[in-house]
GROMACS .gro file of N, CA and C in nm:
model
  528
    1MET      N    1  -1.356  -1.756   0.387
    1MET     CA    2  -1.362  -1.710   0.522
    1MET      C    3  -1.483  -1.632   0.550
    2GLY      N    4  -1.566  -1.685   0.650
    2GLY     CA    5  -1.691  -1.611   0.673
    2GLY      C    6  -1.670  -1.470   0.739
    3GLU      N    7  -1.773  -1.410   0.738
    3GLU     CA    8  -1.773  -1.252   0.808
    3GLU      C    9  -1.770  -1.280   0.953
    4ALA      N   10  -1.680  -1.186   1.007
    4ALA     CA   11  -1.670  -1.191   1.152
    4ALA      C   12  -1.802  -1.121   1.220
    5SER      N   13  -1.809  -1.148   1.358
    5SER     CA   14  -1.915  -1.089   1.425
    5SER      C   15  -1.918  -0.939   1.439
    6LYS      N   16  -2.033  -0.886   1.447
    6LYS     CA   17  -2.032  -0.741   1.471
    6LYS      C   18  -1.945  -0.683   1.582
    7ILE      N   19  -1.945  -0.756   1.691
    7ILE     CA   20  -1.866  -0.719   1.805
    7ILE      C   21  -1.729  -0.714   1.759
    8SER      N   22  -1.659  -0.828   1.692
    8SER     CA   23  -1.523  -0.840   1.669
    8SER      C   24  -1.490  -0.722   1.556
    9ARG      N   25  -1.584  -0.689   1.474
    9ARG     CA   26  -1.560  -0.590   1.363
    9ARG      C   27  -1.551  -0.448   1.439
   10TYR      N   28  -1.656  -0.434   1.530
   10TYR     CA   29  -1.640  -0.308   1.603
   10TYR      C   30  -1.524  -0.283   1.684
   11LEU      N   31  -1.483  -0.399   1.771
   11LEU     CA   32  -1.364  -0.381   1.847
   11LEU      C   33  -1.228  -0.354   1.762
   12TYR      N   34  -1.222  -0.437   1.649
   12TYR     CA   35  -1.094  -0.410   1.557
   12TYR      C   36  -1.112  -0.248   1.512
   13THR      N   37  -1.223  -0.211   1.473
   13THR     CA   38  -1.236  -0.067   1.409
   13THR      C   39  -1.194   0.030   1.524
   14VAL      N   40  -1.226   0.008   1.658
   14VAL     CA   41  -1.199   0.086   1.762
   14VAL      C   42  -1.040   0.084   1.781
   15ILE      N   43  -0.990  -0.020   1.792
   15ILE     CA   44  -0.846  -0.053   1.805
   15ILE      C   45  -0.764   0.024   1.706
   16VAL      N   46  -0.806   0.012   1.584
   16VAL     CA   47  -0.731   0.090   1.470
   16VAL      C   48  -0.743   0.230   1.476
   17LEU      N   49  -0.872   0.269   1.497
   17LEU     CA   50  -0.884   0.412   1.509
   17LEU      C   51  -0.814   0.486   1.635
   18PHE      N   52  -0.809   0.401   1.743
   18PHE     CA   53  -0.744   0.469   1.856
   18PHE      C   54  -0.579   0.464   1.827
   19LEU      N   55  -0.526   0.356   1.771
   19LEU     CA   56  -0.386   0.368   1.736
   19LEU      C   57  -0.349   0.480   1.618
   20ILE      N   58  -0.455   0.516   1.531
   20ILE     CA   59  -0.427   0.631   1.457
   20ILE      C   60  -0.430   0.758   1.538
   21TRP      N   61  -0.531   0.764   1.642
   21TRP     CA   62  -0.524   0.873   1.717
   21TRP      C   63  -0.388   0.887   1.794
   22LEU      N   64  -0.334   0.786   1.855
   22LEU     CA   65  -0.214   0.792   1.924
   22LEU      C   66  -0.105   0.830   1.823
   23ALA      N   67  -0.105   0.785   1.707
   23ALA     CA   68   0.006   0.829   1.601
   23ALA      C   69   0.003   0.976   1.574
   24ILE      N   70  -0.139   1.024   1.561
   24ILE     CA   71  -0.150   1.166   1.511
   24ILE      C   72  -0.123   1.258   1.632
   25THR      N   73  -0.172   1.229   1.763
   25THR     CA   74  -0.138   1.318   1.878
   25THR      C   75  -0.012   1.304   1.933
   26ALA      N   76   0.046   1.180   1.931
   26ALA     CA   77   0.175   1.155   1.984
   26ALA      C   78   0.180   1.199   2.141
   27SER      N   79   0.076   1.179   2.202
   27SER     CA   80   0.059   1.228   2.343
   27SER      C   81   0.004   1.108   2.431
   28LEU      N   82   0.060   1.099   2.554
   28LEU     CA   83   0.008   1.000   2.655
   28LEU      C   84  -0.064   1.073   2.764
   29ASP      N   85  -0.099   1.181   2.748
   29ASP     CA   86  -0.170   1.265   2.842
   29ASP      C   87  -0.307   1.184   2.871
   30VAL      N   88  -0.345   1.182   2.999
   30VAL     CA   89  -0.477   1.113   3.026
   30VAL      C   90  -0.599   1.165   2.958
   31GLN      N   91  -0.607   1.302   2.955
   31GLN     CA   92  -0.722   1.355   2.888
   31GLN      C   93  -0.732   1.328   2.750
   32GLU      N   94  -0.618   1.339   2.679
   32GLU     CA   95  -0.615   1.311   2.529
   32GLU      C   96  -0.642   1.168   2.503
   33LEU      N   97  -0.584   1.066   2.590
   33LEU     CA   98  -0.609   0.932   2.560
   33LEU      C   99  -0.765   0.910   2.566
   34GLY      N  100  -0.822   0.964   2.693
   34GLY     CA  101  -0.957   0.947   2.713
   34GLY      C  102  -1.043   1.001   2.599
   35PHE      N  103  -1.004   1.112   2.536
   35PHE     CA  104  -1.094   1.178   2.430
   35PHE      C  105  -1.071   1.093   2.312
   36GLY      N  106  -0.952   1.061   2.288
   36GLY     CA  107  -0.909   0.970   2.178
   36GLY      C  108  -0.991   0.827   2.180
   37LEU      N  109  -0.996   0.781   2.288
   37LEU     CA  110  -1.085   0.652   2.312
   37LEU      C  111  -1.228   0.677   2.283
   38LEU      N  112  -1.289   0.785   2.345
   38LEU     CA  113  -1.421   0.818   2.314
   38LEU      C  114  -1.453   0.846   2.173
   39LEU      N  115  -1.374   0.915   2.116
   39LEU     CA  116  -1.392   0.951   1.976
   39LEU      C  117  -1.375   0.815   1.890
   40SER      N  118  -1.287   0.739   1.917
   40SER     CA  119  -1.280   0.607   1.846
   40SER      C  120  -1.396   0.521   1.878
   41LEU      N  121  -1.454   0.516   1.991
   41LEU     CA  122  -1.581   0.432   2.029
   41LEU      C  123  -1.694   0.491   1.942
   42ILE      N  124  -1.702   0.625   1.922
   42ILE     CA  125  -1.807   0.681   1.856
   42ILE      C  126  -1.810   0.661   1.702
   43VAL      N  127  -1.683   0.700   1.654
   43VAL     CA  128  -1.665   0.675   1.506
   43VAL      C  129  -1.681   0.535   1.454
   44ALA      N  130  -1.629   0.446   1.546
   44ALA     CA  131  -1.639   0.297   1.515
   44ALA      C  132  -1.783   0.253   1.494
   45ALA      N  133  -1.859   0.305   1.587
   45ALA     CA  134  -2.009   0.265   1.600
   45ALA      C  135  -2.070   0.296   1.456
   46PHE      N  136  -2.020   0.399   1.384
   46PHE     CA  137  -2.080   0.439   1.255
   46PHE      C  138  -2.018   0.370   1.124
   47THR      N  139  -1.889   0.322   1.153
   47THR     CA  140  -1.806   0.294   1.028
   47THR      C  141  -1.753   0.147   1.040
   48TYR      N  142  -1.782   0.072   1.143
   48TYR     CA  143  -1.728  -0.055   1.138
   48TYR      C  144  -1.775  -0.160   1.053
   49GLU      N  145  -1.893  -0.137   0.990
   49GLU     CA  146  -1.951  -0.226   0.883
   49GLU      C  147  -1.876  -0.197   0.753
   50ILE      N  148  -1.818  -0.089   0.719
   50ILE     CA  149  -1.756  -0.076   0.591
   50ILE      C  150  -1.602  -0.070   0.620
   51PHE      N  151  -1.559  -0.078   0.752
   51PHE     CA  152  -1.423  -0.071   0.787
   51PHE      C  153  -1.346  -0.199   0.761
   52THR      N  154  -1.415  -0.314   0.814
   52THR     CA  155  -1.347  -0.458   0.807
   52THR      C  156  -1.471  -0.556   0.792
   53THR      N  157  -1.425  -0.663   0.725
   53THR     CA  158  -1.522  -0.791   0.720
   53THR      C  159  -1.461  -0.903   0.820
   54ASN      N  160  -1.330  -0.892   0.856
   54ASN     CA  161  -1.260  -0.989   0.932
   54ASN      C  162  -1.262  -0.962   1.077
   55GLY      N  163  -1.274  -0.840   1.116
   55GLY     CA  164  -1.276  -0.799   1.266
   55GLY      C  165  -1.137  -0.837   1.319
   56LEU      N  166  -1.149  -0.890   1.452
   56LEU     CA  167  -1.011  -0.912   1.532
   56LEU      C  168  -0.932  -1.018   1.453
   57ALA      N  169  -0.986  -1.101   1.378
   57ALA     CA  170  -0.898  -1.196   1.301
   57ALA      C  171  -0.782  -1.137   1.223
   58ASN      N  172  -0.789  -0.994   1.199
   58ASN     CA  173  -0.692  -0.925   1.131
   58ASN      C  174  -0.559  -0.915   1.212
   59LEU      N  175  -0.578  -0.925   1.352
   59LEU     CA  176  -0.461  -0.916   1.454
   59LEU      C  177  -0.405  -1.034   1.476
   60ASN      N  178  -0.389  -1.126   1.370
   60ASN     CA  179  -0.294  -1.239   1.404
   60ASN      C  180  -0.148  -1.209   1.389
   61PRO      N  181  -0.072  -1.288   1.466
   61PRO     CA  182   0.082  -1.246   1.477
   61PRO      C  183   0.146  -1.246   1.350
   62LYS      N  184   0.117  -1.340   1.251
   62LYS     CA  185   0.182  -1.324   1.124
   62LYS      C  186   0.161  -1.199   1.038
   63ARG      N  187   0.045  -1.156   1.032
   63ARG     CA  188  -0.002  -1.033   0.958
   63ARG      C  189   0.057  -0.919   1.028
   64ILE      N  190   0.066  -0.918   1.171
   64ILE     CA  191   0.125  -0.814   1.245
   64ILE      C  192   0.272  -0.801   1.212
   65ALA      N  193   0.341  -0.916   1.220
   65ALA     CA  194   0.480  -0.916   1.184
   65ALA      C  195   0.518  -0.866   1.035
   66TYR      N  196   0.442  -0.902   0.956
   66TYR     CA  197   0.462  -0.856   0.802
   66TYR      C  198   0.426  -0.712   0.790
   67MET      N  199   0.323  -0.662   0.872
   67MET     CA  200   0.293  -0.519   0.870
   67MET      C  201   0.417  -0.437   0.922
   68ILE      N  202   0.470  -0.488   1.042
   68ILE     CA  203   0.594  -0.423   1.095
   68ILE      C  204   0.712  -0.429   0.993
   69ALA      N  205   0.734  -0.551   0.931
   69ALA     CA  206   0.838  -0.557   0.830
   69ALA      C  207   0.829  -0.483   0.698
   70TYR      N  208   0.704  -0.460   0.671
   70TYR     CA  209   0.659  -0.379   0.548
   70TYR      C  210   0.703  -0.234   0.562
   71ILE      N  211   0.698  -0.178   0.687
   71ILE     CA  212   0.725  -0.036   0.715
   71ILE      C  213   0.853   0.004   0.657
   72PRO      N  214   0.979  -0.072   0.729
   72PRO     CA  215   1.110  -0.025   0.684
   72PRO      C  216   1.132  -0.077   0.532
   73TYR      N  217   1.071  -0.181   0.480
   73TYR     CA  218   1.092  -0.227   0.352
   73TYR      C  219   1.048  -0.111   0.260
   74PHE      N  220   0.924  -0.063   0.285
   74PHE     CA  221   0.860   0.036   0.198
   74PHE      C  222   0.946   0.174   0.205
   75LEU      N  223   0.994   0.201   0.326
   75LEU     CA  224   1.074   0.320   0.337
   75LEU      C  225   1.203   0.317   0.268
   76TRP      N  226   1.275   0.195   0.274
   76TRP     CA  227   1.383   0.179   0.192
   76TRP      C  228   1.360   0.192   0.039
   77ALA      N  229   1.241   0.128  -0.008
   77ALA     CA  230   1.209   0.138  -0.162
   77ALA      C  231   1.193   0.288  -0.175
   78MET      N  232   1.139   0.364  -0.095
   78MET     CA  233   1.107   0.503  -0.122
   78MET      C  234   1.238   0.580  -0.111
   79ILE      N  235   1.318   0.559  -0.026
   79ILE     CA  236   1.462   0.615  -0.042
   79ILE      C  237   1.544   0.583  -0.165
   80LYS      N  238   1.549   0.460  -0.199
   80LYS     CA  239   1.611   0.433  -0.327
   80LYS      C  240   1.551   0.508  -0.459
   81ALA      N  241   1.422   0.509  -0.460
   81ALA     CA  242   1.354   0.579  -0.561
   81ALA      C  243   1.372   0.711  -0.555
   82ASN      N  244   1.375   0.776  -0.445
   82ASN     CA  245   1.410   0.927  -0.433
   82ASN      C  246   1.545   0.953  -0.491
   83LEU      N  247   1.648   0.871  -0.449
   83LEU     CA  248   1.776   0.889  -0.503
   83LEU      C  249   1.785   0.862  -0.659
   84ASP      N  250   1.706   0.755  -0.707
   84ASP     CA  251   1.713   0.729  -0.851
   84ASP      C  252   1.644   0.861  -0.926
   85VAL      N  253   1.541   0.917  -0.875
   85VAL     CA  254   1.479   1.051  -0.932
   85VAL      C  255   1.569   1.157  -0.941
   86ALA      N  256   1.637   1.182  -0.817
   86ALA     CA  257   1.731   1.283  -0.815
   86ALA      C  258   1.845   1.271  -0.910
   87TYR      N  259   1.891   1.151  -0.910
   87TYR     CA  260   1.997   1.128  -1.020
   87TYR      C  261   1.948   1.165  -1.151
   88ARG      N  262   1.836   1.138  -1.196
   88ARG     CA  263   1.780   1.154  -1.328
   88ARG      C  264   1.761   1.311  -1.352
   89VAL      N  265   1.710   1.382  -1.257
   89VAL     CA  266   1.679   1.531  -1.269
   89VAL      C  267   1.819   1.583  -1.271
   90LEU      N  268   1.910   1.561  -1.169
   90LEU     CA  269   2.047   1.637  -1.172
   90LEU      C  270   2.126   1.606  -1.280
   91HIS      N  271   2.123   1.493  -1.357
   91HIS     CA  272   2.209   1.450  -1.456
   91HIS      C  273   2.198   1.540  -1.569
   92PRO      N  274   2.317   1.571  -1.629
   92PRO     CA  275   2.304   1.668  -1.748
   92PRO      C  276   2.224   1.623  -1.859
   93LYS      N  277   2.221   1.500  -1.891
   93LYS     CA  278   2.151   1.448  -2.010
   93LYS      C  279   2.006   1.403  -1.971
   94ARG      N  280   1.962   1.414  -1.853
   94ARG     CA  281   1.829   1.388  -1.807
   94ARG      C  282   1.781   1.243  -1.842
   95PRO      N  283   1.845   1.138  -1.808
   95PRO     CA  284   1.831   1.004  -1.864
   95PRO      C  285   1.685   0.950  -1.818
   96ILE      N  286   1.577   0.986  -1.884
   96ILE     CA  287   1.448   0.944  -1.849
   96ILE      C  288   1.385   0.880  -1.976
   97ARG      N  289   1.309   0.781  -1.957
   97ARG     CA  290   1.233   0.711  -2.052
   97ARG      C  291   1.108   0.674  -2.005
   98PRO      N  292   1.015   0.780  -1.998
   98PRO     CA  293   0.889   0.765  -1.925
   98PRO      C  294   0.779   0.696  -2.023
   99GLY      N  295   0.703   0.625  -1.971
   99GLY     CA  296   0.595   0.566  -2.018
   99GLY      C  297   0.483   0.496  -1.934
  100ILE      N  298   0.367   0.469  -1.972
  100ILE     CA  299   0.263   0.394  -1.917
  100ILE      C  300   0.266   0.257  -1.944
  101VAL      N  301   0.287   0.171  -1.829
  101VAL     CA  302   0.308   0.034  -1.827
  101VAL      C  303   0.177  -0.027  -1.768
  102LYS      N  304   0.162  -0.160  -1.795
  102LYS     CA  305   0.048  -0.238  -1.752
  102LYS      C  306   0.112  -0.340  -1.661
  103CYS      N  307   0.061  -0.348  -1.529
  103CYS     CA  308   0.112  -0.453  -1.443
  103CYS      C  309  -0.014  -0.539  -1.395
  104LYS      N  310   0.012  -0.655  -1.350
  104LYS     CA  311  -0.101  -0.738  -1.288
  104LYS      C  312  -0.056  -0.775  -1.157
  105THR      N  313  -0.152  -0.784  -1.064
  105THR     CA  314  -0.147  -0.819  -0.914
  105THR      C  315  -0.209  -0.952  -0.893
  106VAL      N  316  -0.151  -1.018  -0.781
  106VAL     CA  317  -0.197  -1.143  -0.732
  106VAL      C  318  -0.297  -1.111  -0.613
  107LEU      N  319  -0.289  -0.988  -0.563
  107LEU     CA  320  -0.391  -0.952  -0.455
  107LEU      C  321  -0.530  -0.969  -0.503
  108ASN      N  322  -0.609  -1.014  -0.401
  108ASN     CA  323  -0.753  -1.033  -0.427
  108ASN      C  324  -0.845  -0.925  -0.344
  109SER      N  325  -0.783  -0.877  -0.225
  109SER     CA  326  -0.883  -0.785  -0.154
  109SER      C  327  -0.864  -0.651  -0.209
  110ASP      N  328  -0.985  -0.572  -0.212
  110ASP     CA  329  -0.985  -0.439  -0.233
  110ASP      C  330  -0.887  -0.354  -0.157
  111VAL      N  331  -0.881  -0.384  -0.025
  111VAL     CA  332  -0.808  -0.296   0.059
  111VAL      C  333  -0.653  -0.318   0.023
  112GLY      N  334  -0.622  -0.444   0.006
  112GLY     CA  335  -0.472  -0.474  -0.044
  112GLY      C  336  -0.441  -0.404  -0.180
  113LYS      N  337  -0.538  -0.408  -0.278
  113LYS     CA  338  -0.503  -0.341  -0.413
  113LYS      C  339  -0.482  -0.193  -0.381
  114LEU      N  340  -0.561  -0.144  -0.289
  114LEU     CA  341  -0.548   0.005  -0.263
  114LEU      C  342  -0.430   0.026  -0.198
  115ALA      N  343  -0.378  -0.063  -0.095
  115ALA     CA  344  -0.235  -0.036  -0.037
  115ALA      C  345  -0.131  -0.058  -0.147
  116LEU      N  346  -0.150  -0.142  -0.234
  116LEU     CA  347  -0.050  -0.145  -0.357
  116LEU      C  348  -0.050  -0.030  -0.437
  117ALA      N  349  -0.172   0.030  -0.470
  117ALA     CA  350  -0.173   0.141  -0.554
  117ALA      C  351  -0.106   0.253  -0.488
  118ASN      N  352  -0.142   0.277  -0.353
  118ASN     CA  353  -0.074   0.402  -0.284
  118ASN      C  354   0.081   0.366  -0.258
  119SER      N  355   0.123   0.239  -0.233
  119SER     CA  356   0.252   0.221  -0.217
  119SER      C  357   0.334   0.255  -0.351
  120ILE      N  358   0.278   0.227  -0.462
  120ILE     CA  359   0.330   0.276  -0.600
  120ILE      C  360   0.340   0.410  -0.609
  121THR      N  361   0.219   0.476  -0.583
  121THR     CA  362   0.228   0.628  -0.600
  121THR      C  363   0.315   0.691  -0.499
  122LEU      N  364   0.321   0.665  -0.384
  122LEU     CA  365   0.405   0.715  -0.285
  122LEU      C  366   0.555   0.687  -0.328
  123THR      N  367   0.603   0.609  -0.402
  123THR     CA  368   0.735   0.574  -0.441
  123THR      C  369   0.769   0.667  -0.560
  124PRO      N  370   0.869   0.765  -0.534
  124PRO     CA  371   0.896   0.840  -0.648
  124PRO      C  372   0.942   0.776  -0.790
  125GLY      N  373   0.878   0.839  -0.891
  125GLY     CA  374   0.921   0.775  -1.020
  125GLY      C  375   0.792   0.706  -1.078
  126THR      N  376   0.696   0.658  -0.986
  126THR     CA  377   0.589   0.585  -1.033
  126THR      C  378   0.463   0.659  -1.005
  127ILE      N  379   0.353   0.639  -1.074
  127ILE     CA  380   0.225   0.700  -1.042
  127ILE      C  381   0.125   0.595  -1.083
  128THR      N  382   0.035   0.553  -0.998
  128THR     CA  383  -0.072   0.464  -1.046
  128THR      C  384  -0.185   0.552  -1.100
  129LEU      N  385  -0.203   0.518  -1.223
  129LEU     CA  386  -0.308   0.593  -1.303
  129LEU      C  387  -0.452   0.535  -1.295
  130ASP      N  388  -0.460   0.406  -1.296
  130ASP     CA  389  -0.579   0.352  -1.306
  130ASP      C  390  -0.575   0.192  -1.245
  131VAL      N  391  -0.663   0.142  -1.190
  131VAL     CA  392  -0.673  -0.001  -1.142
  131VAL      C  393  -0.797  -0.047  -1.186
  132ASP      N  394  -0.780  -0.177  -1.258
  132ASP     CA  395  -0.910  -0.225  -1.316
  132ASP      C  396  -0.899  -0.377  -1.289
  133GLU      N  397  -0.971  -0.408  -1.195
  133GLU     CA  398  -0.975  -0.555  -1.145
  133GLU      C  399  -0.821  -0.599  -1.093
  134ASP      N  400  -0.747  -0.681  -1.170
  134ASP     CA  401  -0.616  -0.715  -1.128
  134ASP      C  402  -0.512  -0.649  -1.220
  135GLU      N  403  -0.550  -0.550  -1.294
  135GLU     CA  404  -0.460  -0.468  -1.381
  135GLU      C  405  -0.423  -0.317  -1.326
  136TYR      N  406  -0.309  -0.289  -1.331
  136TYR     CA  407  -0.265  -0.154  -1.293
  136TYR      C  408  -0.215  -0.089  -1.407
  137PHE      N  409  -0.244   0.038  -1.424
  137PHE     CA  410  -0.180   0.118  -1.532
  137PHE      C  411  -0.101   0.222  -1.456
  138ILE      N  412   0.036   0.219  -1.482
  138ILE     CA  413   0.124   0.298  -1.414
  138ILE      C  414   0.221   0.387  -1.501
  139HIS      N  415   0.228   0.515  -1.456
  139HIS     CA  416   0.329   0.599  -1.525
  139HIS      C  417   0.473   0.561  -1.454
  140TRP      N  418   0.570   0.540  -1.538
  140TRP     CA  419   0.700   0.507  -1.476
  140TRP      C  420   0.794   0.594  -1.557
  141ILE      N  421   0.894   0.661  -1.471
  141ILE     CA  422   0.981   0.750  -1.519
  141ILE      C  423   1.097   0.670  -1.604
  142TRP      N  424   1.114   0.563  -1.574
  142TRP     CA  425   1.217   0.481  -1.658
  142TRP      C  426   1.179   0.349  -1.679
  143VAL      N  427   1.119   0.333  -1.807
  143VAL     CA  428   1.069   0.206  -1.846
  143VAL      C  429   1.184   0.106  -1.894
  144PRO      N  430   1.220   0.019  -1.836
  144PRO     CA  431   1.339  -0.072  -1.871
  144PRO      C  432   1.311  -0.131  -2.006
  145ASP      N  433   1.422  -0.176  -2.063
  145ASP     CA  434   1.421  -0.239  -2.204
  145ASP      C  435   1.330  -0.354  -2.208
  146GLU      N  436   1.334  -0.444  -2.087
  146GLU     CA  437   1.246  -0.561  -2.091
  146GLU      C  438   1.096  -0.538  -2.099
  147ALA      N  439   1.064  -0.423  -2.057
  147ALA     CA  440   0.919  -0.383  -2.070
  147ALA      C  441   0.875  -0.320  -2.195
  148LEU      N  442   0.982  -0.292  -2.265
  148LEU     CA  443   0.962  -0.226  -2.402
  148LEU      C  444   0.961  -0.347  -2.514
  149THR      N  445   0.852  -0.426  -2.505
  149THR     CA  446   0.830  -0.533  -2.591
  149THR      C  447   0.714  -0.534  -2.662
  150GLU      N  448   0.701  -0.606  -2.782
  150GLU     CA  449   0.593  -0.610  -2.855
  150GLU      C  450   0.477  -0.721  -2.782
  151SER      N  451   0.533  -0.799  -2.732
  151SER     CA  452   0.449  -0.926  -2.666
  151SER      C  453   0.395  -0.850  -2.522
  152GLU      N  454   0.260  -0.833  -2.519
  152GLU     CA  455   0.192  -0.776  -2.403
  152GLU      C  456   0.216  -0.881  -2.278
  153GLU      N  457   0.228  -1.003  -2.303
  153GLU     CA  458   0.245  -1.081  -2.185
  153GLU      C  459   0.403  -1.061  -2.122
  154GLU      N  460   0.500  -1.043  -2.206
  154GLU     CA  461   0.631  -1.004  -2.164
  154GLU      C  462   0.630  -0.860  -2.099
  155HIS      N  463   0.558  -0.773  -2.169
  155HIS     CA  464   0.554  -0.645  -2.102
  155HIS      C  465   0.497  -0.649  -1.969
  156VAL      N  466   0.384  -0.708  -1.951
  156VAL     CA  467   0.325  -0.706  -1.806
  156VAL      C  468   0.406  -0.778  -1.714
  157LYS      N  469   0.474  -0.874  -1.749
  157LYS     CA  470   0.562  -0.959  -1.664
  157LYS      C  471   0.676  -0.873  -1.636
  158ALA      N  472   0.741  -0.814  -1.717
  158ALA     CA  473   0.860  -0.724  -1.681
  158ALA      C  474   0.825  -0.603  -1.603
  159SER      N  475   0.712  -0.555  -1.623
  159SER     CA  476   0.665  -0.438  -1.564
  159SER      C  477   0.624  -0.471  -1.424
  160SER      N  478   0.558  -0.581  -1.398
  160SER     CA  479   0.502  -0.636  -1.270
  160SER      C  480   0.628  -0.665  -1.184
  161GLU      N  481   0.717  -0.725  -1.227
  161GLU     CA  482   0.855  -0.762  -1.161
  161GLU      C  483   0.908  -0.646  -1.117
  162GLY      N  484   0.923  -0.542  -1.182
  162GLY     CA  485   0.982  -0.411  -1.154
  162GLY      C  486   0.900  -0.321  -1.054
  163ILE      N  487   0.768  -0.333  -1.052
  163ILE     CA  488   0.693  -0.245  -0.971
  163ILE      C  489   0.621  -0.315  -0.857
  164THR      N  490   0.522  -0.404  -0.903
  164THR     CA  491   0.422  -0.456  -0.821
  164THR      C  492   0.469  -0.580  -0.726
  165VAL      N  493   0.548  -0.671  -0.792
  165VAL     CA  494   0.583  -0.787  -0.722
  165VAL      C  495   0.668  -0.759  -0.594
  166PRO      N  496   0.769  -0.674  -0.589
  166PRO     CA  497   0.826  -0.644  -0.450
  166PRO      C  498   0.738  -0.614  -0.340
  167PHE      N  499   0.640  -0.531  -0.367
  167PHE     CA  500   0.538  -0.487  -0.266
  167PHE      C  501   0.449  -0.615  -0.225
  168GLU      N  502   0.404  -0.670  -0.333
  168GLU     CA  503   0.299  -0.784  -0.310
  168GLU      C  504   0.338  -0.890  -0.209
  169LYS      N  505   0.467  -0.932  -0.190
  169LYS     CA  506   0.521  -1.034  -0.109
  169LYS      C  507   0.471  -1.004   0.038
  170PHE      N  508   0.474  -0.867   0.072
  170PHE     CA  509   0.421  -0.842   0.198
  170PHE      C  510   0.269  -0.814   0.208
  171LEU      N  511   0.222  -0.738   0.107
  171LEU     CA  512   0.065  -0.706   0.096
  171LEU      C  513  -0.017  -0.825   0.098
  172LYS      N  514   0.024  -0.932   0.025
  172LYS     CA  515  -0.054  -1.044   0.021
  172LYS      C  516  -0.068  -1.113   0.145
  173VAL      N  517   0.020  -1.116   0.240
  173VAL     CA  518   0.009  -1.187   0.370
  173VAL      C  519  -0.087  -1.079   0.450
  174ILE      N  520  -0.048  -0.962   0.444
  174ILE     CA  521  -0.117  -0.852   0.535
  174ILE      C  522  -0.258  -0.849   0.506
  175PHE      N  523  -0.296  -0.844   0.380
  175PHE     CA  524  -0.444  -0.818   0.331
  175PHE      C  525  -0.506  -0.942   0.272
  176GLY      N  526  -0.430  -1.040   0.252
  176GLY     CA  527  -0.479  -1.158   0.205
  176GLY      C  528  -0.509  -1.178   0.060
   0.00000   0.00000   0.00000
């Protein structure tokens, strides 16, 4: 896919920055909307070149639908992980088996890889330590038996299925 026009990239950046402004201020006051739009126009003028390469093409209905679906999916994953970590902390025997695991991703875009790394880190019980091309090194509070294998291929497959694959089905569509 070729690079979008400068105007398309600029307009997309303005839209995203203005939506962030709306989310942060949570106000529909005319003065705040006007200032937010002005600020978005100015900031976008300096940042659109590094903000996006696809411009308005990012706003296709399928991507937007997956973005909307990803929010509750991620929140549910976070709630489940919070309950799991709370169980492990409160259990008298502290059933933890921490370790650093290696996962692979199918994502190609840097922004998609960043979103995956942040999703993993924001989910309690896992922390992304390093990303190297398509490999993620993650600290996991409970490394399952399937990931504790001598075979690196089996280890990566089991770890990826437990950590990265559930998020990737959304992020691959959203970020390409």
